[in-house]
Amino acid sequence: MRRSSLLLVVAIVAISLNLRPPIAGIGPLVQEIRLDTGLSNTLLGLLTTLPLIAFGVFSVWTASISKRIGTEVTMGLALLLVASGTLLRVIPFHLALFGGTLVLGIGIALGNTLLPGITKKHFPKRFGQITGIYAATLGLGAALASGISVPLSEGLGWGWRWAVGVWGFVALTALLIWFPFMKRSRPEIRTTSMRDSLKRLGRSSAAWHVSLFMGFQSFTFYVIIAWLPDILTEQGMSPLVAGWMLFLTQIVGVTATLFIPAWAAGRHDQVVPVWLILSCELIGVAGLTAGLLFPVLIQTGWVILWASLIGVSLGSTFGLALLFIGLRTRDNETANELSGTSQSIGYTLAAIGPALFGAMHDATGSWILPLLFLFTIGVSKLASGLLAARNRMV
């Protein structure tokens, strides 16, 4: 790999490392934030939901923005928004906390959407490999933020504001690394308007299959992140062990994401990878559900198996969803448009997933019905994935 290409990979990794921590770092600090601010659980939930809403709304606009100012400059803008929004939350006012969350959510939406197009543009022959690297880095960033938020806040005495605010400086560092590439950015020739692009994608069955696969993947991911510890603690597991099970899910997912896209990209189609990965998810979710009926199946040894299988699927399906964006498009412009559309659908579903899952539990007093519903989502994901896996272009 040439030196310029290697520097670009470093820059892509640096960007990826910043697109999850501002969200993932909030969860472990919720109790501390509640005690310090007096915010209700509903308002605290907005700290996670607001970025997802921003993803759903602004992802679809990213292609239009990049056509006006260039892909590389748009990515620089994304990093600036992530950094400024993250640092804004350090200011001890509720408006700054929620305003900063919305700003960083917009920045992450832009960054999420542009990465597949940038990878396709600069690494057309290594798309699967580079996709696996940056998708794994996204998961690593989330796991890292989840793990160090409390030690930074309580262990080092920084307090929750700086425990989440420190990621603003990491984003600024990524912006400095990315800056040389911004100088090469040029506005792109607008071959179609945004409205025409959306109409064209709307008429493509392949685009719908990729978008639905992304949507179901995002729905499942955010449900598991939000509720897996609660599911396990209600069955008698200690909060500490339940937290480690979630960490295990994320780490296994990162490992799977690193390898699966590269393997899948080298195949004529991705039907076999989709079958293998979704089988892992369905077995894992079925195991959790069975454990509610037969407690022996949710003891620590079995839970490690269920959590690992779900982790393999969550990481791999995310990597595959990003891979499909590149494999099913012919050029960078179409990749950006499909990325924006699919991620808009994906994160809109993700925004309602945790709330719907929790509401089903409140209505029934049990996790069985919500988990059965999650199983049906997995079956739907399998169906859309098999269709998206076919070797055809948008």
Short mmCIF file of N, CA and C in Angstrom, two decimals, residues 19-150:
data_model
loop_
_atom_site.label_atom_id
_atom_site.label_comp_id
_atom_site.label_asym_id
_atom_site.label_seq_id
_atom_site.Cartn_x
_atom_site.Cartn_y
_atom_site.Cartn_z
N LEU A 19 -17.12 8.54 15.94
CA LEU A 19 -18.53 8.56 15.54
C LEU A 19 -19.46 7.78 16.46
N ARG A 20 -18.95 7.24 17.57
CA ARG A 20 -19.80 6.53 18.53
C ARG A 20 -19.62 6.99 19.98
N PRO A 21 -18.40 7.34 20.43
CA PRO A 21 -18.20 7.67 21.84
C PRO A 21 -19.10 8.77 22.41
N PRO A 22 -19.40 9.87 21.68
CA PRO A 22 -20.27 10.89 22.28
C PRO A 22 -21.65 10.37 22.66
N ILE A 23 -22.08 9.27 22.05
CA ILE A 23 -23.37 8.66 22.39
C ILE A 23 -23.18 7.54 23.40
N ALA A 24 -22.23 6.64 23.12
CA ALA A 24 -22.03 5.47 23.97
C ALA A 24 -21.54 5.83 25.37
N GLY A 25 -20.85 6.97 25.49
CA GLY A 25 -20.31 7.35 26.79
C GLY A 25 -21.35 7.85 27.78
N ILE A 26 -22.57 8.13 27.31
CA ILE A 26 -23.61 8.66 28.18
C ILE A 26 -24.22 7.59 29.07
N GLY A 27 -24.46 6.39 28.52
CA GLY A 27 -25.16 5.33 29.24
C GLY A 27 -24.62 5.03 30.62
N PRO A 28 -23.32 4.77 30.76
CA PRO A 28 -22.78 4.45 32.09
C PRO A 28 -22.85 5.60 33.09
N LEU A 29 -23.09 6.83 32.60
CA LEU A 29 -23.08 8.01 33.48
C LEU A 29 -24.48 8.54 33.77
N VAL A 30 -25.52 7.80 33.34
CA VAL A 30 -26.89 8.31 33.47
C VAL A 30 -27.23 8.64 34.91
N GLN A 31 -26.89 7.73 35.84
CA GLN A 31 -27.23 7.99 37.25
C GLN A 31 -26.54 9.24 37.76
N GLU A 32 -25.28 9.42 37.42
CA GLU A 32 -24.54 10.59 37.85
C GLU A 32 -25.11 11.86 37.24
N ILE A 33 -25.48 11.80 35.97
CA ILE A 33 -26.08 12.96 35.30
C ILE A 33 -27.41 13.31 35.96
N ARG A 34 -28.21 12.29 36.28
CA ARG A 34 -29.51 12.52 36.92
C ARG A 34 -29.34 13.22 38.26
N LEU A 35 -28.40 12.76 39.06
CA LEU A 35 -28.17 13.36 40.38
C LEU A 35 -27.67 14.78 40.27
N ASP A 36 -26.86 15.05 39.27
CA ASP A 36 -26.27 16.39 39.13
C ASP A 36 -27.24 17.39 38.53
N THR A 37 -28.06 16.94 37.59
CA THR A 37 -28.91 17.88 36.84
C THR A 37 -30.37 17.86 37.27
N GLY A 38 -30.81 16.76 37.90
CA GLY A 38 -32.22 16.63 38.26
C GLY A 38 -33.12 16.33 37.09
N LEU A 39 -32.56 15.95 35.96
CA LEU A 39 -33.36 15.65 34.78
C LEU A 39 -34.16 14.36 34.98
N SER A 40 -35.35 14.31 34.38
CA SER A 40 -36.18 13.12 34.45
C SER A 40 -35.62 12.04 33.52
N ASN A 41 -36.11 10.80 33.70
CA ASN A 41 -35.68 9.71 32.83
C ASN A 41 -36.05 9.98 31.37
N THR A 42 -37.19 10.63 31.17
CA THR A 42 -37.61 10.95 29.81
C THR A 42 -36.62 11.89 29.14
N LEU A 43 -36.23 12.94 29.84
CA LEU A 43 -35.27 13.89 29.27
C LEU A 43 -33.90 13.26 29.12
N LEU A 44 -33.51 12.40 30.06
CA LEU A 44 -32.23 11.71 29.93
C LEU A 44 -32.23 10.80 28.70
N GLY A 45 -33.39 10.21 28.42
CA GLY A 45 -33.49 9.37 27.24
C GLY A 45 -33.25 10.14 25.96
N LEU A 46 -33.55 11.46 25.98
CA LEU A 46 -33.32 12.29 24.79
C LEU A 46 -31.84 12.39 24.44
N LEU A 47 -30.97 12.22 25.43
CA LEU A 47 -29.54 12.30 25.16
C LEU A 47 -29.08 11.18 24.24
N THR A 48 -29.82 10.08 24.21
CA THR A 48 -29.54 9.01 23.26
C THR A 48 -30.41 9.11 22.03
N THR A 49 -31.66 9.56 22.22
CA THR A 49 -32.61 9.60 21.10
C THR A 49 -32.33 10.75 20.14
N LEU A 50 -31.93 11.91 20.65
CA LEU A 50 -31.69 13.07 19.80
C LEU A 50 -30.68 12.79 18.68
N PRO A 51 -29.53 12.17 18.98
CA PRO A 51 -28.61 11.86 17.89
C PRO A 51 -29.22 10.92 16.85
N LEU A 52 -30.01 9.95 17.30
CA LEU A 52 -30.62 9.02 16.35
C LEU A 52 -31.62 9.74 15.45
N ILE A 53 -32.37 10.69 16.03
CA ILE A 53 -33.29 11.49 15.22
C ILE A 53 -32.50 12.31 14.20
N ALA A 54 -31.37 12.88 14.65
CA ALA A 54 -30.52 13.65 13.74
C ALA A 54 -29.99 12.76 12.62
N PHE A 55 -29.62 11.52 12.96
CA PHE A 55 -29.15 10.58 11.94
C PHE A 55 -30.24 10.37 10.88
N GLY A 56 -31.48 10.14 11.37
CA GLY A 56 -32.57 9.86 10.46
C GLY A 56 -32.89 11.02 9.55
N VAL A 57 -32.81 12.25 10.08
CA VAL A 57 -33.20 13.44 9.31
C VAL A 57 -32.09 13.90 8.39
N PHE A 58 -30.85 13.95 8.88
CA PHE A 58 -29.77 14.60 8.14
C PHE A 58 -28.97 13.67 7.24
N SER A 59 -29.05 12.35 7.47
CA SER A 59 -28.29 11.44 6.61
C SER A 59 -28.68 11.60 5.14
N VAL A 60 -29.98 11.78 4.90
CA VAL A 60 -30.46 11.85 3.53
C VAL A 60 -30.03 13.14 2.83
N TRP A 61 -29.63 14.16 3.59
CA TRP A 61 -29.18 15.42 3.00
C TRP A 61 -27.68 15.45 2.72
N THR A 62 -26.95 14.45 3.21
CA THR A 62 -25.49 14.49 3.12
C THR A 62 -25.00 14.52 1.68
N ALA A 63 -25.60 13.72 0.81
CA ALA A 63 -25.16 13.68 -0.59
C ALA A 63 -25.31 15.04 -1.25
N SER A 64 -26.40 15.72 -0.94
CA SER A 64 -26.63 17.05 -1.52
C SER A 64 -25.58 18.05 -1.05
N ILE A 65 -25.24 17.99 0.25
CA ILE A 65 -24.21 18.90 0.79
C ILE A 65 -22.85 18.61 0.17
N SER A 66 -22.52 17.32 0.05
CA SER A 66 -21.19 16.97 -0.49
C SER A 66 -21.06 17.36 -1.95
N LYS A 67 -22.16 17.38 -2.69
CA LYS A 67 -22.11 17.82 -4.09
C LYS A 67 -21.80 19.31 -4.18
N ARG A 68 -22.24 20.06 -3.20
CA ARG A 68 -22.03 21.52 -3.22
C ARG A 68 -20.61 21.91 -2.80
N ILE A 69 -20.09 21.27 -1.74
CA ILE A 69 -18.81 21.72 -1.19
C ILE A 69 -17.71 20.66 -1.28
N GLY A 70 -18.05 19.47 -1.78
CA GLY A 70 -17.06 18.41 -1.90
C GLY A 70 -17.13 17.45 -0.72
N THR A 71 -16.84 16.18 -1.01
CA THR A 71 -16.94 15.14 0.01
C THR A 71 -15.98 15.36 1.16
N GLU A 72 -14.74 15.71 0.85
CA GLU A 72 -13.72 15.84 1.89
C GLU A 72 -14.01 17.02 2.81
N VAL A 73 -14.47 18.14 2.24
CA VAL A 73 -14.80 19.30 3.08
C VAL A 73 -16.03 18.99 3.95
N THR A 74 -16.99 18.26 3.39
CA THR A 74 -18.16 17.87 4.18
C THR A 74 -17.76 16.99 5.35
N MET A 75 -16.80 16.10 5.15
CA MET A 75 -16.33 15.28 6.26
C MET A 75 -15.62 16.15 7.31
N GLY A 76 -14.87 17.15 6.87
CA GLY A 76 -14.27 18.07 7.82
C GLY A 76 -15.31 18.82 8.62
N LEU A 77 -16.39 19.24 7.95
CA LEU A 77 -17.50 19.88 8.65
C LEU A 77 -18.12 18.93 9.67
N ALA A 78 -18.24 17.67 9.31
CA ALA A 78 -18.80 16.68 10.23
C ALA A 78 -17.97 16.58 11.50
N LEU A 79 -16.64 16.50 11.34
CA LEU A 79 -15.77 16.41 12.52
C LEU A 79 -15.83 17.67 13.37
N LEU A 80 -15.93 18.83 12.72
CA LEU A 80 -16.05 20.08 13.46
C LEU A 80 -17.33 20.12 14.29
N LEU A 81 -18.44 19.64 13.71
CA LEU A 81 -19.71 19.60 14.43
C LEU A 81 -19.64 18.62 15.60
N VAL A 82 -19.00 17.47 15.40
CA VAL A 82 -18.86 16.49 16.49
C VAL A 82 -18.05 17.09 17.63
N ALA A 83 -16.94 17.74 17.28
CA ALA A 83 -16.08 18.33 18.31
C ALA A 83 -16.78 19.46 19.06
N SER A 84 -17.40 20.38 18.33
CA SER A 84 -18.03 21.53 18.97
C SER A 84 -19.24 21.10 19.79
N GLY A 85 -20.04 20.17 19.27
CA GLY A 85 -21.20 19.70 20.02
C GLY A 85 -20.80 18.98 21.29
N THR A 86 -19.75 18.16 21.21
CA THR A 86 -19.28 17.43 22.38
C THR A 86 -18.75 18.38 23.45
N LEU A 87 -17.98 19.38 23.05
CA LEU A 87 -17.44 20.34 24.01
C LEU A 87 -18.52 21.27 24.55
N LEU A 88 -19.55 21.53 23.74
CA LEU A 88 -20.65 22.38 24.20
C LEU A 88 -21.34 21.77 25.41
N ARG A 89 -21.36 20.44 25.50
CA ARG A 89 -22.04 19.77 26.61
C ARG A 89 -21.31 19.93 27.94
N VAL A 90 -20.09 20.43 27.90
CA VAL A 90 -19.36 20.68 29.14
C VAL A 90 -19.94 21.88 29.89
N ILE A 91 -20.54 22.82 29.17
CA ILE A 91 -21.11 24.02 29.79
C ILE A 91 -22.30 23.61 30.68
N PRO A 92 -22.32 24.07 31.95
CA PRO A 92 -23.33 23.60 32.91
C PRO A 92 -24.71 24.24 32.73
N PHE A 93 -25.30 24.10 31.55
CA PHE A 93 -26.66 24.56 31.31
C PHE A 93 -27.39 23.47 30.52
N HIS A 94 -28.65 23.27 30.84
CA HIS A 94 -29.42 22.23 30.16
C HIS A 94 -29.49 22.48 28.65
N LEU A 95 -29.64 23.75 28.25
CA LEU A 95 -29.74 24.07 26.84
C LEU A 95 -28.46 23.68 26.11
N ALA A 96 -27.31 23.90 26.74
CA ALA A 96 -26.03 23.53 26.13
C ALA A 96 -25.92 22.01 26.02
N LEU A 97 -26.42 21.30 27.03
CA LEU A 97 -26.36 19.84 27.02
C LEU A 97 -27.16 19.26 25.85
N PHE A 98 -28.40 19.72 25.69
CA PHE A 98 -29.24 19.17 24.64
C PHE A 98 -28.89 19.76 23.26
N GLY A 99 -28.52 21.04 23.23
CA GLY A 99 -28.10 21.65 21.97
C GLY A 99 -26.84 21.01 21.44
N GLY A 100 -25.87 20.78 22.33
CA GLY A 100 -24.64 20.12 21.93
C GLY A 100 -24.88 18.71 21.43
N THR A 101 -25.81 18.01 22.08
CA THR A 101 -26.15 16.65 21.66
C THR A 101 -26.73 16.65 20.25
N LEU A 102 -27.59 17.63 19.94
CA LEU A 102 -28.17 17.72 18.60
C LEU A 102 -27.09 18.05 17.57
N VAL A 103 -26.19 18.98 17.90
CA VAL A 103 -25.13 19.38 16.97
C VAL A 103 -24.21 18.20 16.66
N LEU A 104 -23.77 17.49 17.70
CA LEU A 104 -22.87 16.36 17.44
C LEU A 104 -23.61 15.24 16.69
N GLY A 105 -24.93 15.12 16.92
CA GLY A 105 -25.70 14.13 16.18
C GLY A 105 -25.71 14.43 14.69
N ILE A 106 -25.83 15.71 14.33
CA ILE A 106 -25.79 16.11 12.92
C ILE A 106 -24.41 15.77 12.32
N GLY A 107 -23.36 16.07 13.09
CA GLY A 107 -22.01 15.77 12.61
C GLY A 107 -21.79 14.29 12.39
N ILE A 108 -22.27 13.47 13.32
CA ILE A 108 -22.11 12.03 13.18
C ILE A 108 -22.92 11.51 11.99
N ALA A 109 -24.10 12.09 11.77
CA ALA A 109 -24.92 11.70 10.62
C ALA A 109 -24.16 11.92 9.31
N LEU A 110 -23.51 13.08 9.19
CA LEU A 110 -22.72 13.36 7.98
C LEU A 110 -21.56 12.37 7.84
N GLY A 111 -20.85 12.14 8.95
CA GLY A 111 -19.69 11.25 8.91
C GLY A 111 -20.08 9.82 8.59
N ASN A 112 -21.14 9.33 9.23
CA ASN A 112 -21.63 7.97 8.95
C ASN A 112 -21.91 7.78 7.47
N THR A 113 -22.58 8.77 6.89
CA THR A 113 -23.05 8.65 5.50
C THR A 113 -21.90 8.71 4.51
N LEU A 114 -20.88 9.51 4.79
CA LEU A 114 -19.81 9.72 3.82
C LEU A 114 -18.77 8.61 3.79
N LEU A 115 -18.60 7.89 4.88
CA LEU A 115 -17.52 6.90 4.94
C LEU A 115 -17.60 5.83 3.84
N PRO A 116 -18.77 5.25 3.56
CA PRO A 116 -18.80 4.25 2.47
C PRO A 116 -18.40 4.84 1.12
N GLY A 117 -18.85 6.06 0.81
CA GLY A 117 -18.50 6.69 -0.45
C GLY A 117 -17.02 7.00 -0.56
N ILE A 118 -16.43 7.50 0.52
CA ILE A 118 -15.00 7.80 0.54
C ILE A 118 -14.20 6.51 0.33
N THR A 119 -14.62 5.45 1.00
CA THR A 119 -13.93 4.16 0.85
C THR A 119 -14.04 3.64 -0.57
N LYS A 120 -15.22 3.73 -1.16
CA LYS A 120 -15.42 3.26 -2.54
C LYS A 120 -14.59 4.08 -3.52
N LYS A 121 -14.51 5.39 -3.28
CA LYS A 121 -13.80 6.29 -4.17
C LYS A 121 -12.29 6.02 -4.18
N HIS A 122 -11.72 5.80 -3.00
CA HIS A 122 -10.26 5.70 -2.90
C HIS A 122 -9.74 4.26 -2.83
N PHE A 123 -10.61 3.31 -2.45
CA PHE A 123 -10.17 1.92 -2.32
C PHE A 123 -11.17 0.98 -3.02
N PRO A 124 -11.39 1.16 -4.32
CA PRO A 124 -12.38 0.32 -5.00
C PRO A 124 -12.04 -1.16 -5.00
N LYS A 125 -10.75 -1.50 -4.97
CA LYS A 125 -10.35 -2.90 -4.99
C LYS A 125 -10.18 -3.48 -3.59
N ARG A 126 -10.20 -2.63 -2.58
CA ARG A 126 -10.06 -3.10 -1.20
C ARG A 126 -11.24 -2.64 -0.35
N PHE A 127 -12.38 -2.49 -1.01
CA PHE A 127 -13.54 -1.93 -0.32
C PHE A 127 -13.94 -2.76 0.89
N GLY A 128 -13.98 -4.09 0.72
CA GLY A 128 -14.38 -4.96 1.82
C GLY A 128 -13.42 -4.87 2.99
N GLN A 129 -12.13 -4.87 2.70
CA GLN A 129 -11.12 -4.82 3.76
C GLN A 129 -11.18 -3.51 4.53
N ILE A 130 -11.23 -2.39 3.83
CA ILE A 130 -11.27 -1.09 4.50
C ILE A 130 -12.59 -0.90 5.24
N THR A 131 -13.69 -1.38 4.66
CA THR A 131 -14.98 -1.31 5.35
C THR A 131 -14.92 -2.06 6.67
N GLY A 132 -14.32 -3.25 6.67
CA GLY A 132 -14.18 -4.01 7.90
C GLY A 132 -13.37 -3.27 8.94
N ILE A 133 -12.30 -2.60 8.49
CA ILE A 133 -11.44 -1.87 9.43
C ILE A 133 -12.19 -0.72 10.08
N TYR A 134 -12.88 0.10 9.27
CA TYR A 134 -13.51 1.27 9.90
C TYR A 134 -14.79 0.89 10.64
N ALA A 135 -15.50 -0.15 10.18
CA ALA A 135 -16.68 -0.60 10.92
C ALA A 135 -16.27 -1.16 12.27
N ALA A 136 -15.17 -1.90 12.32
CA ALA A 136 -14.67 -2.41 13.59
C ALA A 136 -14.22 -1.27 14.50
N THR A 137 -13.64 -0.24 13.93
CA THR A 137 -13.21 0.92 14.72
C THR A 137 -14.42 1.65 15.32
N LEU A 138 -15.53 1.72 14.56
CA LEU A 138 -16.75 2.30 15.11
C LEU A 138 -17.18 1.55 16.37
N GLY A 139 -17.18 0.21 16.29
CA GLY A 139 -17.56 -0.59 17.45
C GLY A 139 -16.56 -0.45 18.59
N LEU A 140 -15.28 -0.38 18.25
CA LEU A 140 -14.25 -0.21 19.28
C LEU A 140 -14.42 1.11 20.01
N GLY A 141 -14.74 2.16 19.28
CA GLY A 141 -14.96 3.46 19.90
C GLY A 141 -16.12 3.42 20.88
N ALA A 142 -17.20 2.74 20.51
CA ALA A 142 -18.36 2.62 21.40
C ALA A 142 -17.99 1.84 22.66
N ALA A 143 -17.29 0.72 22.47
CA ALA A 143 -16.90 -0.09 23.63
C ALA A 143 -15.94 0.67 24.54
N LEU A 144 -15.00 1.39 23.94
CA LEU A 144 -14.02 2.15 24.72
C LEU A 144 -14.70 3.24 25.55
N ALA A 145 -15.63 3.96 24.93
CA ALA A 145 -16.34 5.02 25.65
C ALA A 145 -17.18 4.45 26.79
N SER A 146 -17.82 3.30 26.54
CA SER A 146 -18.62 2.66 27.58
C SER A 146 -17.74 2.25 28.76
N GLY A 147 -16.52 1.80 28.46
CA GLY A 147 -15.65 1.29 29.51
C GLY A 147 -14.95 2.35 30.33
N ILE A 148 -14.59 3.50 29.73
CA ILE A 148 -13.76 4.46 30.46
C ILE A 148 -14.54 5.66 31.00
N SER A 149 -15.84 5.77 30.69
CA SER A 149 -16.59 6.95 31.14
C SER A 149 -16.61 7.07 32.65
N VAL A 150 -16.95 5.98 33.35
CA VAL A 150 -17.01 6.02 34.81
C VAL A 150 -15.62 6.20 35.42
#
